[in-house]
Coordinates of C-alpha atoms and ligand atoms in Angstrom, one line a residue:
Chain A
M1 CA 35.3 20.2 190.5
I2 CA 34.1 22.9 188.4
G3 CA 34.2 21.1 185.6
N4 CA 31.5 17.9 187.2
F5 CA 29.6 21.2 187.7
V6 CA 29.0 21.5 184.1
T7 CA 29.1 18.1 183.1
T8 CA 26.2 17.4 185.6
R9 CA 24.3 21.0 184.6
F10 CA 24.3 19.8 180.7
N11 CA 23.6 16.3 181.4
Y12 CA 20.4 17.3 182.9
I13 CA 20.0 19.7 180.8
L14 CA 20.3 17.9 177.9
G15 CA 17.4 14.7 179.5
W16 CA 15.2 18.0 180.4
A17 CA 15.1 18.9 176.2
R18 CA 15.4 15.4 174.8
K19 CA 12.9 14.3 177.2
Y20 CA 10.1 17.0 175.7
S21 CA 11.0 17.2 172.2
L22 CA 10.0 13.2 171.2
F23 CA 9.6 12.9 167.5
H24 CA 8.3 9.4 167.9
Y25 CA 7.6 6.3 164.8
P26 CA 4.7 4.4 166.2
F27 CA 4.9 0.7 164.7
I28 CA 1.4 -0.2 163.9
T29 CA 0.2 -3.5 163.4
A30 CA -3.3 -4.2 165.2
C31 CA -6.1 -2.9 167.2
C32 CA -3.8 -0.5 169.8
G33 CA -3.5 1.0 166.4
M34 CA -7.0 2.8 166.6
E35 CA -6.0 3.6 170.1
Y36 CA -2.6 5.0 169.3
M37 CA -4.4 6.9 166.1
S38 CA -6.7 9.0 169.8
T39 CA -4.1 9.4 172.4
A40 CA -1.8 11.6 169.4
A41 CA -5.4 13.6 168.0
S42 CA -6.6 16.5 169.3
H43 CA -8.8 15.0 172.3
F44 CA -6.6 13.1 174.1
D45 CA -3.3 15.1 171.9
W46 CA 0.0 14.1 173.5
D47 CA 1.6 16.6 171.7
R48 CA 0.4 18.9 175.0
F49 CA 3.6 16.8 175.9
G50 CA 6.5 17.8 174.0
T51 CA 5.7 14.1 171.6
G52 CA 3.4 15.6 169.0
W53 CA 6.4 14.6 165.9
T54 CA 5.1 11.8 164.5
R55 CA 8.5 11.1 161.9
F56 CA 7.5 8.3 159.9
S57 CA 10.8 7.6 159.7
P58 CA 12.8 5.5 162.1
R59 CA 16.0 7.8 161.5
Q60 CA 14.5 11.0 162.1
S61 CA 12.8 9.2 165.6
D62 CA 13.8 9.2 168.8
M63 CA 11.1 7.2 170.2
L64 CA 9.7 4.0 169.1
V65 CA 6.3 3.4 169.8
V66 CA 5.1 -0.9 169.7
C67 CA 1.8 -1.2 169.0
G68 CA 0.2 -3.3 168.5
T69 CA 0.7 -7.6 167.8
I70 CA 3.7 -9.2 166.4
S71 CA 3.7 -11.6 165.3
H72 CA 6.9 -13.9 164.4
K73 CA 6.6 -12.8 160.9
L74 CA 7.4 -9.9 162.0
A75 CA 10.1 -9.7 164.5
P76 CA 13.1 -8.7 161.8
V77 CA 11.3 -5.9 160.8
L78 CA 10.8 -4.7 164.0
R79 CA 14.7 -5.2 165.0
T80 CA 15.1 -4.0 161.8
V81 CA 13.2 -0.2 162.3
Y82 CA 15.3 0.0 165.8
D83 CA 18.2 -0.7 164.4
Q84 CA 18.0 1.4 162.9
M85 CA 16.9 4.0 164.8
T86 CA 20.2 6.9 165.8
E87 CA 21.4 6.8 169.3
P88 CA 19.9 8.1 171.7
K89 CA 16.8 6.0 171.2
W90 CA 13.7 4.6 173.6
V91 CA 11.0 2.4 173.3
M92 CA 7.1 1.8 174.4
A93 CA 5.4 -1.6 174.9
F94 CA 2.1 -0.1 174.0
G95 CA -0.5 -2.7 174.6
T96 CA -0.7 -6.2 176.3
C97 CA 0.8 -7.8 173.3
A98 CA 4.3 -5.5 172.5
V99 CA 4.2 -6.1 176.2
S100 CA 3.8 -9.5 176.5
G101 CA 1.9 -11.2 173.9
G102 CA -1.1 -11.1 175.2
I103 CA -3.9 -13.6 174.5
Y104 CA -2.3 -14.9 171.6
D105 CA -0.7 -17.2 173.8
N106 CA 0.1 -19.2 170.2
Y107 CA 2.5 -20.7 167.8
A108 CA 2.3 -17.4 166.3
V109 CA 2.4 -14.3 168.3
V110 CA 6.1 -13.1 169.6
Q111 CA 5.8 -13.8 173.6
G112 CA 6.4 -9.6 174.2
S113 CA 8.7 -6.8 172.3
D114 CA 11.6 -7.3 174.6
R115 CA 11.7 -10.6 173.5
I116 CA 13.3 -9.1 170.2
I117 CA 14.3 -4.6 171.1
P118 CA 15.4 -3.4 174.1
V119 CA 11.7 -1.8 176.1
D120 CA 11.9 1.1 177.9
V121 CA 8.1 1.4 179.3
Y122 CA 5.3 -1.2 179.1
I123 CA 2.3 0.2 178.3
P124 CA -1.1 -2.8 180.3
G125 CA -4.1 -2.5 178.7
C126 CA -5.8 -3.9 175.8
P127 CA -6.1 -1.6 174.4
P128 CA -4.7 0.7 177.1
R129 CA -7.1 3.6 177.5
P130 CA -5.2 7.0 176.1
E131 CA -5.2 8.3 180.3
T132 CA -2.4 5.0 180.5
V133 CA -1.0 5.6 177.5
L134 CA -0.3 9.3 178.6
D135 CA 0.4 8.3 181.9
G136 CA 3.0 5.8 180.3
L137 CA 5.2 8.5 178.6
I138 CA 5.3 11.0 181.9
K139 CA 6.9 7.8 183.7
L140 CA 9.3 7.3 180.5
Q141 CA 9.7 10.8 180.9
E142 CA 10.9 11.0 184.3
K143 CA 14.0 7.7 183.4
I144 CA 15.0 9.9 180.0
Q145 CA 15.4 13.2 182.5
K146 CA 17.1 10.7 185.8
Q147 CA 19.1 8.7 182.8
E148 CA 23.1 10.0 182.2
Q149 CA 23.0 11.4 179.0
E150 CA 25.6 10.1 176.2
W151 CA 26.9 12.7 174.1
R152 CA 29.4 13.0 171.1
W153 CA 32.3 14.2 173.1
K154 CA 31.8 13.8 176.5
K155 CA 34.6 12.6 178.1
R156 CA 34.4 8.2 178.4
K157 CA 35.4 6.7 182.0
Chain B
M1 CA 13.6 -16.0 149.1
T2 CA 13.2 -15.2 145.7
T3 CA 9.4 -14.0 145.2
R4 CA 7.7 -14.4 142.2
I5 CA 7.8 -10.8 141.1
Q6 CA 11.6 -11.3 141.3
K7 CA 11.6 -14.5 138.9
E8 CA 8.7 -12.6 136.9
A9 CA 10.5 -9.0 136.0
S10 CA 12.1 -8.5 132.9
K11 CA 15.5 -7.3 133.0
E12 CA 14.8 -3.6 132.1
S13 CA 12.3 -2.9 134.9
L14 CA 13.2 -1.6 138.4
L15 CA 12.5 -3.4 141.4
L16 CA 10.4 -1.9 144.3
N17 CA 9.1 -3.2 147.9
M18 CA 7.1 -1.0 150.1
G19 CA 6.6 -2.1 153.7
P20 CA 5.3 -3.6 155.6
S21 CA 6.2 -0.3 158.3
H22 CA 5.8 2.1 154.7
P23 CA 5.3 5.8 155.8
A24 CA 2.7 6.0 154.0
M25 CA 0.6 2.9 154.7
H26 CA -0.9 2.3 157.7
G27 CA -2.1 -1.2 158.2
T28 CA 0.7 -4.3 157.6
I29 CA 2.0 -5.9 154.1
R30 CA 4.5 -5.7 152.2
I31 CA 3.9 -5.0 148.4
M32 CA 6.1 -5.3 145.2
L33 CA 6.7 -3.5 143.0
E34 CA 8.1 -3.8 139.0
L35 CA 8.7 -0.5 137.5
D36 CA 9.2 1.2 134.7
G37 CA 9.7 4.3 135.8
E38 CA 6.8 5.6 138.5
R39 CA 4.6 3.3 137.1
I40 CA 3.5 0.1 137.9
L41 CA 4.0 -2.9 135.4
N42 CA 3.4 -6.1 138.4
S43 CA 3.0 -6.2 141.9
E44 CA 3.0 -8.5 144.3
V45 CA 0.7 -7.8 147.2
E46 CA 1.9 -10.5 150.4
V47 CA 0.1 -10.8 152.9
G48 CA 0.3 -12.4 156.9
Y49 CA 2.4 -10.2 158.7
L50 CA -1.0 -10.3 161.7
H51 CA -1.3 -14.0 161.8
R52 CA -2.6 -14.4 164.7
G53 CA -3.7 -17.6 164.4
F54 CA -7.5 -16.5 165.0
E55 CA -9.3 -19.4 163.9
K56 CA -6.8 -22.2 165.9
I57 CA -7.6 -20.3 168.6
C58 CA -10.7 -20.7 168.9
E59 CA -10.7 -23.8 168.1
N60 CA -9.1 -24.8 172.7
R61 CA -12.2 -22.1 174.0
T62 CA -15.5 -22.6 175.2
Y63 CA -17.9 -19.8 172.4
F64 CA -18.1 -18.0 175.7
N65 CA -14.8 -17.6 176.0
L66 CA -14.5 -17.0 172.4
L67 CA -15.7 -14.2 172.3
P68 CA -12.5 -11.6 173.5
Y69 CA -11.2 -12.3 169.8
T70 CA -14.0 -11.7 167.9
D71 CA -13.6 -8.9 169.9
R72 CA -9.9 -8.8 168.5
M73 CA -10.6 -8.9 164.6
N74 CA -11.4 -6.1 162.7
Y75 CA -10.5 -3.9 165.8
V76 CA -12.0 -0.8 164.2
S77 CA -16.0 -1.9 164.5
P78 CA -15.7 -4.5 166.9
L79 CA -19.2 -5.0 168.4
I80 CA -20.2 -6.5 164.8
N81 CA -17.5 -9.0 164.7
N82 CA -19.5 -9.7 167.9
L83 CA -22.6 -10.2 166.3
G84 CA -21.3 -11.9 163.6
Y85 CA -20.5 -14.6 165.7
V86 CA -22.9 -14.7 168.2
M87 CA -26.1 -14.7 165.4
T88 CA -23.8 -17.5 164.1
V89 CA -24.1 -19.3 167.2
E90 CA -27.9 -18.6 168.3
K91 CA -28.5 -19.9 165.2
M92 CA -26.7 -23.5 166.0
L93 CA -28.7 -23.3 169.2
G94 CA -32.1 -22.1 167.8
I95 CA -32.4 -19.4 169.4
E96 CA -33.5 -15.6 169.0
A97 CA -32.6 -12.3 171.5
P98 CA -34.8 -10.1 172.7
E99 CA -36.5 -7.7 171.0
R100 CA -35.4 -4.6 173.1
A101 CA -31.5 -6.2 172.9
Q102 CA -31.8 -6.3 168.8
Y103 CA -32.5 -2.4 169.2
I104 CA -29.4 -2.3 170.8
R105 CA -27.4 -4.4 168.9
V106 CA -28.5 -2.5 165.8
I107 CA -27.8 0.4 167.1
M108 CA -24.1 -0.5 168.3
S109 CA -22.9 -1.9 164.8
E110 CA -24.1 1.2 163.6
L111 CA -22.3 3.2 165.9
S112 CA -19.2 0.9 165.4
R113 CA -20.0 0.8 161.7
I114 CA -19.8 5.1 161.5
S115 CA -16.5 4.6 163.9
D116 CA -15.0 2.0 160.5
H117 CA -15.9 4.3 157.6
L118 CA -14.2 7.3 160.0
T119 CA -11.5 5.3 160.0
C120 CA -10.8 3.6 157.4
L121 CA -12.3 8.1 155.3
A122 CA -9.5 10.0 158.0
A123 CA -6.6 7.2 157.5
M124 CA -6.7 6.5 153.2
A125 CA -7.0 11.4 153.8
M126 CA -4.1 11.7 155.9
E127 CA -1.7 9.6 153.6
C128 CA -3.2 12.2 151.5
G129 CA -1.6 14.3 153.1
A130 CA -4.7 15.8 154.1
F131 CA -4.1 16.0 157.8
T132 CA -7.2 18.3 159.0
V133 CA -9.8 15.7 158.0
F134 CA -7.4 13.4 160.0
L135 CA -7.9 14.8 163.5
Y136 CA -11.7 16.0 162.3
N137 CA -12.6 12.7 162.1
V138 CA -11.2 10.6 165.1
K139 CA -13.0 13.1 167.2
A140 CA -16.0 12.6 166.2
R141 CA -15.2 8.9 166.4
E142 CA -14.0 9.6 170.4
Y143 CA -17.7 11.0 171.1
I144 CA -19.3 7.6 169.0
W145 CA -16.9 5.8 171.9
D146 CA -17.9 7.7 173.8
V147 CA -21.6 6.1 173.8
I148 CA -20.4 2.8 173.6
E149 CA -18.1 3.3 176.7
E150 CA -21.1 4.6 179.3
T151 CA -22.5 1.5 178.0
T152 CA -20.6 -1.0 178.1
G153 CA -17.5 0.6 179.8
A154 CA -15.3 0.0 177.5
R155 CA -14.0 2.2 174.2
M156 CA -12.6 -0.9 171.2
T157 CA -12.9 -4.2 172.6
T158 CA -15.7 -4.1 175.0
S159 CA -17.1 -7.9 174.2
Y160 CA -20.8 -6.6 174.8
I161 CA -23.0 -8.6 171.6
R162 CA -23.7 -12.1 174.2
I163 CA -25.0 -14.8 173.4
G164 CA -28.3 -14.4 173.8
G165 CA -29.2 -10.7 173.9
V166 CA -26.6 -8.6 175.4
R167 CA -24.4 -8.0 178.8
A168 CA -25.9 -5.3 180.5
D169 CA -29.1 -2.9 178.8
L170 CA -28.1 1.1 177.4
H171 CA -27.5 3.3 179.9
P172 CA -29.6 5.8 181.7
G173 CA -28.7 9.1 180.5
Y174 CA -27.9 7.2 176.8
K175 CA -29.7 9.4 175.5
A176 CA -28.3 12.5 176.0
V177 CA -24.5 11.5 174.6
L178 CA -26.2 9.8 171.6
K179 CA -27.7 13.1 170.6
K180 CA -24.3 14.8 171.1
A181 CA -22.6 11.6 169.4
I182 CA -24.7 12.2 165.8
V183 CA -25.2 15.9 165.8
E184 CA -20.5 16.4 166.3
T185 CA -20.6 13.5 163.4
R186 CA -23.3 15.1 161.6
K187 CA -21.5 18.6 162.1
V188 CA -17.7 16.6 161.1
L189 CA -19.5 14.7 158.3
K190 CA -20.9 18.4 156.5
D191 CA -16.3 20.0 157.3
I192 CA -14.9 17.0 155.8
R193 CA -16.9 16.8 152.9
G194 CA -15.6 20.7 152.5
L195 CA -12.8 19.8 152.8
L196 CA -12.6 17.4 150.1
D197 CA -15.0 16.7 147.9
K198 CA -14.1 19.3 145.7
N199 CA -10.6 20.0 146.7
I200 CA -9.1 19.0 143.6
I201 CA -5.7 17.5 145.2
Y202 CA -7.6 15.4 146.2
L203 CA -10.1 14.6 143.1
N204 CA -6.2 14.5 140.9
R205 CA -5.1 11.5 143.0
T206 CA -8.0 9.4 143.2
R207 CA -11.4 10.3 140.0
D208 CA -10.5 7.4 138.0
I209 CA -8.0 5.9 140.1
A210 CA -8.3 2.3 140.3
I211 CA -11.4 1.2 138.4
V212 CA -12.9 -1.6 139.2
S213 CA -16.0 -2.8 136.5
P214 CA -18.3 -4.7 138.6
E215 CA -18.1 -8.0 137.4
T216 CA -14.2 -7.8 138.7
A217 CA -15.1 -6.7 141.7
I218 CA -18.1 -9.3 142.3
S219 CA -14.7 -12.0 140.7
Y220 CA -12.7 -11.5 143.3
G221 CA -15.3 -12.1 146.1
W222 CA -16.0 -8.7 147.2
T223 CA -19.0 -6.8 149.0
G224 CA -19.3 -4.4 151.3
P225 CA -18.7 -0.3 150.6
C226 CA -16.4 -1.6 148.1
L227 CA -18.9 -4.1 145.9
R228 CA -21.7 -1.5 146.0
S229 CA -18.8 1.5 144.7
T230 CA -19.4 -0.5 141.4
G231 CA -22.9 0.1 141.0
V232 CA -23.7 -3.7 142.8
Y233 CA -26.8 -3.8 144.3
Y234 CA -25.6 -5.6 147.7
D235 CA -26.4 -5.3 151.6
V236 CA -26.8 -7.9 153.2
R237 CA -28.8 -5.6 155.9
K238 CA -31.2 -5.8 152.7
A239 CA -30.4 -9.2 151.1
S240 CA -30.9 -11.5 154.3
P241 CA -31.5 -8.9 157.0
Y242 CA -30.8 -10.3 160.5
A243 CA -31.8 -8.2 163.8
V244 CA -34.5 -5.5 163.4
Y245 CA -33.3 -4.1 160.2
D246 CA -36.1 -5.4 157.8
Q247 CA -38.1 -2.9 160.6
L248 CA -36.0 0.4 159.2
D249 CA -36.1 2.8 156.7
F250 CA -32.4 3.0 155.1
E251 CA -31.1 3.3 151.8
V252 CA -28.0 1.9 150.5
P253 CA -26.0 4.0 148.8
L254 CA -24.0 3.4 145.2
G255 CA -21.5 4.5 143.3
E256 CA -21.4 4.5 139.5
R257 CA -17.5 4.2 138.7
G258 CA -16.1 2.5 140.9
D259 CA -12.6 4.2 141.6
N260 CA -11.2 5.8 144.7
F261 CA -13.2 8.6 144.5
D262 CA -16.8 6.3 144.9
R263 CA -15.5 4.5 147.9
Y264 CA -14.3 7.6 149.0
M265 CA -18.1 8.2 148.0
V266 CA -20.4 5.8 149.4
R267 CA -18.5 5.0 152.8
M268 CA -19.8 9.4 153.3
K269 CA -23.5 8.1 151.9
E270 CA -23.1 5.0 154.5
M271 CA -22.5 7.3 157.7
D272 CA -25.4 9.6 156.4
Q273 CA -27.2 6.7 156.3
S274 CA -26.0 4.5 159.4
L275 CA -26.8 8.2 161.9
R276 CA -30.8 8.0 160.7
I277 CA -30.7 3.9 161.2
I278 CA -29.9 4.5 164.7
E279 CA -32.9 8.0 165.6
Q280 CA -35.2 5.5 164.1
A281 CA -34.5 2.6 166.3
M282 CA -33.7 5.6 169.0
E283 CA -37.9 5.9 168.1
K284 CA -38.5 2.2 168.0
M285 CA -37.6 0.4 170.9
P286 CA -39.5 -0.9 172.8
R287 CA -39.1 0.4 176.7
P288 CA -37.6 -1.6 179.0
S289 CA -40.0 -3.3 181.3
P290 CA -40.6 -0.7 185.1
S291 CA -37.7 -1.7 187.2
K292 CA -38.8 -1.6 190.7
L293 CA -38.5 0.4 192.7
M294 CA -34.9 0.3 194.7
V295 CA -36.1 1.5 198.3
E296 CA -36.4 -1.8 200.7
A297 CA -33.5 -2.9 198.2
L298 CA -30.1 -4.8 200.1
E299 CA -26.4 -2.9 199.2
P300 CA -25.0 -5.5 197.7
A301 CA -21.7 -6.5 200.3
E302 CA -24.8 -5.7 202.7
A303 CA -26.0 -8.8 200.9
I304 CA -23.4 -11.0 200.6
K305 CA -22.3 -10.7 203.8
A306 CA -26.0 -11.9 205.2
S307 CA -26.3 -14.5 202.1
R308 CA -23.9 -16.7 204.4
T309 CA -26.8 -17.5 207.4
K310 CA -29.7 -16.9 205.5
R311 CA -31.3 -16.9 202.0
V312 CA -31.4 -12.9 201.3
E313 CA -35.5 -12.9 200.1
K314 CA -34.9 -8.5 199.0
E315 CA -33.7 -6.9 196.1
I316 CA -30.8 -5.9 195.7
K317 CA -29.5 -2.5 194.3
L318 CA -27.0 -2.7 192.4
S319 CA -25.7 -5.7 190.7
P320 CA -22.4 -6.1 191.9
N321 CA -21.0 -5.8 188.2
L322 CA -22.2 -3.6 184.8
E323 CA -25.2 -1.2 185.3
G324 CA -28.1 -1.9 184.1
S325 CA -27.2 -6.3 183.9
E326 CA -29.3 -7.5 187.2
R327 CA -31.4 -9.9 186.7
G328 CA -35.1 -7.6 187.0
K329 CA -33.1 -6.6 183.6
Y330 CA -32.3 -10.0 181.8
L331 CA -35.8 -10.2 179.9
D332 CA -35.3 -7.3 178.1
I333 CA -31.8 -8.4 177.0
L334 CA -30.6 -11.6 177.8
G335 CA -32.8 -14.1 178.1
T336 CA -33.6 -16.0 180.7
D337 CA -32.3 -20.0 179.9
K338 CA -29.6 -21.0 182.0
K339 CA -27.9 -22.7 178.6
Y340 CA -26.2 -20.2 177.8
V341 CA -26.6 -17.5 179.5
V342 CA -24.5 -16.6 182.1
P343 CA -26.4 -16.5 185.9
P344 CA -26.7 -12.9 186.9
K345 CA -24.2 -11.8 189.1
E346 CA -26.7 -11.3 192.2
D347 CA -28.0 -14.6 192.5
T348 CA -24.3 -16.2 191.8
Y349 CA -23.1 -14.8 195.1
T350 CA -26.1 -15.0 197.6
S351 CA -28.0 -18.6 196.5
I352 CA -26.1 -21.3 196.4
E353 CA -28.3 -22.2 192.6
G354 CA -27.1 -19.3 191.7
I355 CA -23.4 -20.5 192.3
I356 CA -24.4 -24.3 191.3
N357 CA -25.7 -22.5 188.1
H358 CA -22.3 -20.5 187.6
F359 CA -20.6 -24.2 188.0
K360 CA -22.4 -25.4 185.3
F361 CA -21.8 -23.1 182.8
F362 CA -18.4 -22.3 183.3
M363 CA -17.6 -25.7 183.9
R364 CA -15.2 -27.4 181.2
G365 CA -16.8 -29.6 178.9
H366 CA -20.6 -27.7 180.3
G367 CA -20.9 -24.7 179.0
I368 CA -22.9 -23.8 175.5
R369 CA -23.2 -26.7 173.9
P370 CA -24.9 -26.0 170.2
P371 CA -26.2 -29.4 169.1
K372 CA -23.6 -31.7 166.8
G373 CA -23.7 -29.4 163.5
E374 CA -22.1 -27.0 160.9
A375 CA -23.3 -23.0 160.3
Y376 CA -22.9 -20.4 158.7
F377 CA -24.2 -16.5 158.9
S378 CA -23.3 -13.1 157.8
V379 CA -23.3 -9.7 158.8
E380 CA -22.8 -6.7 157.0
G381 CA -19.5 -5.5 158.9
G382 CA -17.5 -3.1 158.4
N383 CA -15.7 -3.9 155.2
G384 CA -19.0 -6.2 153.4
E385 CA -20.0 -9.7 154.0
L386 CA -18.8 -10.9 157.7
G387 CA -19.5 -14.4 158.2
Y388 CA -19.4 -17.0 160.5
Y389 CA -18.3 -20.2 159.3
I390 CA -18.7 -23.3 162.6
V391 CA -18.8 -26.8 162.4
S392 CA -19.6 -28.1 166.3
D393 CA -19.3 -31.8 167.0
G394 CA -21.4 -31.6 170.7
T395 CA -18.6 -30.7 172.7
D396 CA -18.5 -26.8 174.7
R397 CA -15.8 -25.7 171.9
P398 CA -15.9 -25.0 168.3
Y399 CA -14.8 -27.9 165.6
R400 CA -13.6 -25.7 163.1
L401 CA -15.0 -22.2 162.5
H402 CA -13.4 -19.1 159.9
L403 CA -14.3 -16.3 159.5
R404 CA -15.1 -14.2 156.2
A405 CA -13.0 -11.3 156.4
P406 CA -14.6 -9.3 153.8
C407 CA -11.2 -7.6 153.7
F408 CA -9.4 -10.8 152.6
H409 CA -10.7 -11.3 149.1
I410 CA -10.7 -6.4 149.2
V411 CA -7.3 -6.9 148.8
S412 CA -6.5 -9.4 146.5
A413 CA -7.5 -7.3 144.0
L414 CA -4.8 -4.7 145.3
E415 CA -2.9 -6.0 142.5
E416 CA -5.0 -5.3 140.3
M417 CA -5.7 -2.3 141.7
I418 CA -2.7 -0.3 141.4
K419 CA -2.0 -1.7 137.8
G420 CA 0.0 0.7 135.1
H421 CA -0.8 3.7 138.1
Y422 CA 2.4 5.3 138.6
I423 CA 3.6 4.7 142.4
A424 CA 1.7 8.1 144.7
D425 CA -1.7 6.3 143.3
I426 CA -0.5 2.9 145.4
I427 CA -1.8 5.8 148.5
P428 CA -5.0 6.4 148.4
T429 CA -6.3 3.1 146.5
F430 CA -4.9 1.4 149.2
G431 CA -6.5 3.7 151.5
S432 CA -10.0 2.6 149.5
T433 CA -9.8 -0.6 150.3
N434 CA -9.3 0.5 153.9
M435 CA -7.8 -2.4 155.2
I436 CA -7.4 -3.8 158.1
G437 CA -4.6 -6.2 159.7
G438 CA -6.8 -7.7 162.0
E439 CA -9.4 -9.7 160.1
L440 CA -7.4 -10.1 156.7
D441 CA -4.4 -12.1 159.1
R442 CA -6.4 -13.3 161.1
Ligands
SF4_501 S1 -3.2 -5.7 172.8 FE1 -4.8 -5.8 172.6 S2 -5.5 -4.0 171.4 FE2 -3.8 -4.2 171.8 S3 -2.2 -5.3 169.9 FE3 -2.8 -6.8 171.0 S4 -4.8 -7.7 170.8 FE4 -5.5 -5.6 169.8

């Protein structure tokens, strides 16, 4: 009984800590990168939501921001980057191209990054306005708070 | 797959791969290096990671529909891309935009140019470690995008410049916003010069690194700020003036040595000139024709309702779409020829002729159909000469569309530029070329 209580509290606290310290790796390929810059810089500043640290190494980051068109040539690179990230990790599909291929319905473009990696939050828009991105970020934070957290010495059922 | 450099590299040297997702490089490009310690002996640059099939897509879209794709070429300055494409089609059709539209085009492309240069320098400085410069530049860019958004309704991908003119007139309050943007940008430019010009770290990383001689630059087909940094006087705006650039007074800043620092300096000076152009264009722009007093006018919803029973004679208050795109404004900004201009929305929604015109414009096989033939037209983009080459077979889709992307020519010289330098020098060199994936790989 007490054990359960401690576990749920710990789960909650871990979620709270994780959602406000999302180190992110921007996988910037195309136009959406410009809006990513705007969101990250001073005017919109998603540091306010605890996403301030841009880690340019997948091994140090928790959130992968797939920002822009993923062509077939780039797909293996995206997959590698995702695999290099350590658990727990979340993925944000930023822009219509990352969500579904967008206006590029042709031979060269992967029709959505969720064909290669699991995606947690989809942000539509071509490119999405920074406000939309912030909204998506908050949605992701809610998701992180609610989900069941993993930790090393957790008892498996 | 063995690459060229793997075959050619000597046994003693070290091979290193940089990219396509490298922390200190923006954009997706892969550089393979053959190293002797820290020094680069040889390199191979691989492009194509953002190939989105632009040219092929365009062959399957009508002349009107492919406009949004041009936005996403050089996505830091989308309005210039629009302009290049639109002017090529206008050249084929033999039409010219109204004068006010020409001035709006100039203002918009100069704003885009500033945002392009700001972004380039922001990325370049950030990768050298000057994060403050990045924040300042993006701040200035935000003010510029505010102006663009006020008028066009979008921040980046606007599709604002249309065949025959522009989509909507300038926003009524644009002057205040534009003035604010100019003041803020000037302030930021001053700040950046204070931060970077005499900064010894920045100078060490940029001065005399990756020197390009004028001959090499020309032989690679360089244009734009990068070519001008080597001291060659070539600017499409001066060499073959389009829109109303010949009526505006501006200088073309030149560099002397053609190194990274000159490329930075030329861009800084160009932004000053662009601000000057915008100020002049604001002064010289013809006034809009006085719009009628809309006291008697109907609300759009009422008009649509009334049109179900009889023809609506009265004016309609606000057009149901972008502000400044009412029927009355068309003469100022778009022209009236039904062959290449989307009919005003008031007509489409309230009259039979309007809706027929609308269908005729968008129906397959109708719409804008340039005569058989080919045309090439170039404008001065953020990176240099941005040219469109279109072949028409008389139908409503281009038979072939080719984009002359300035970036491609600059990046093709990258191998030569970084040869003999240190690995760390790749970063500012690459930053100063302003590689834009969308334009490079198309
Ligand atoms: S969603 Fe639109 S803006 Fe974003 S990368 Fe794709 S085409 Fe560019």
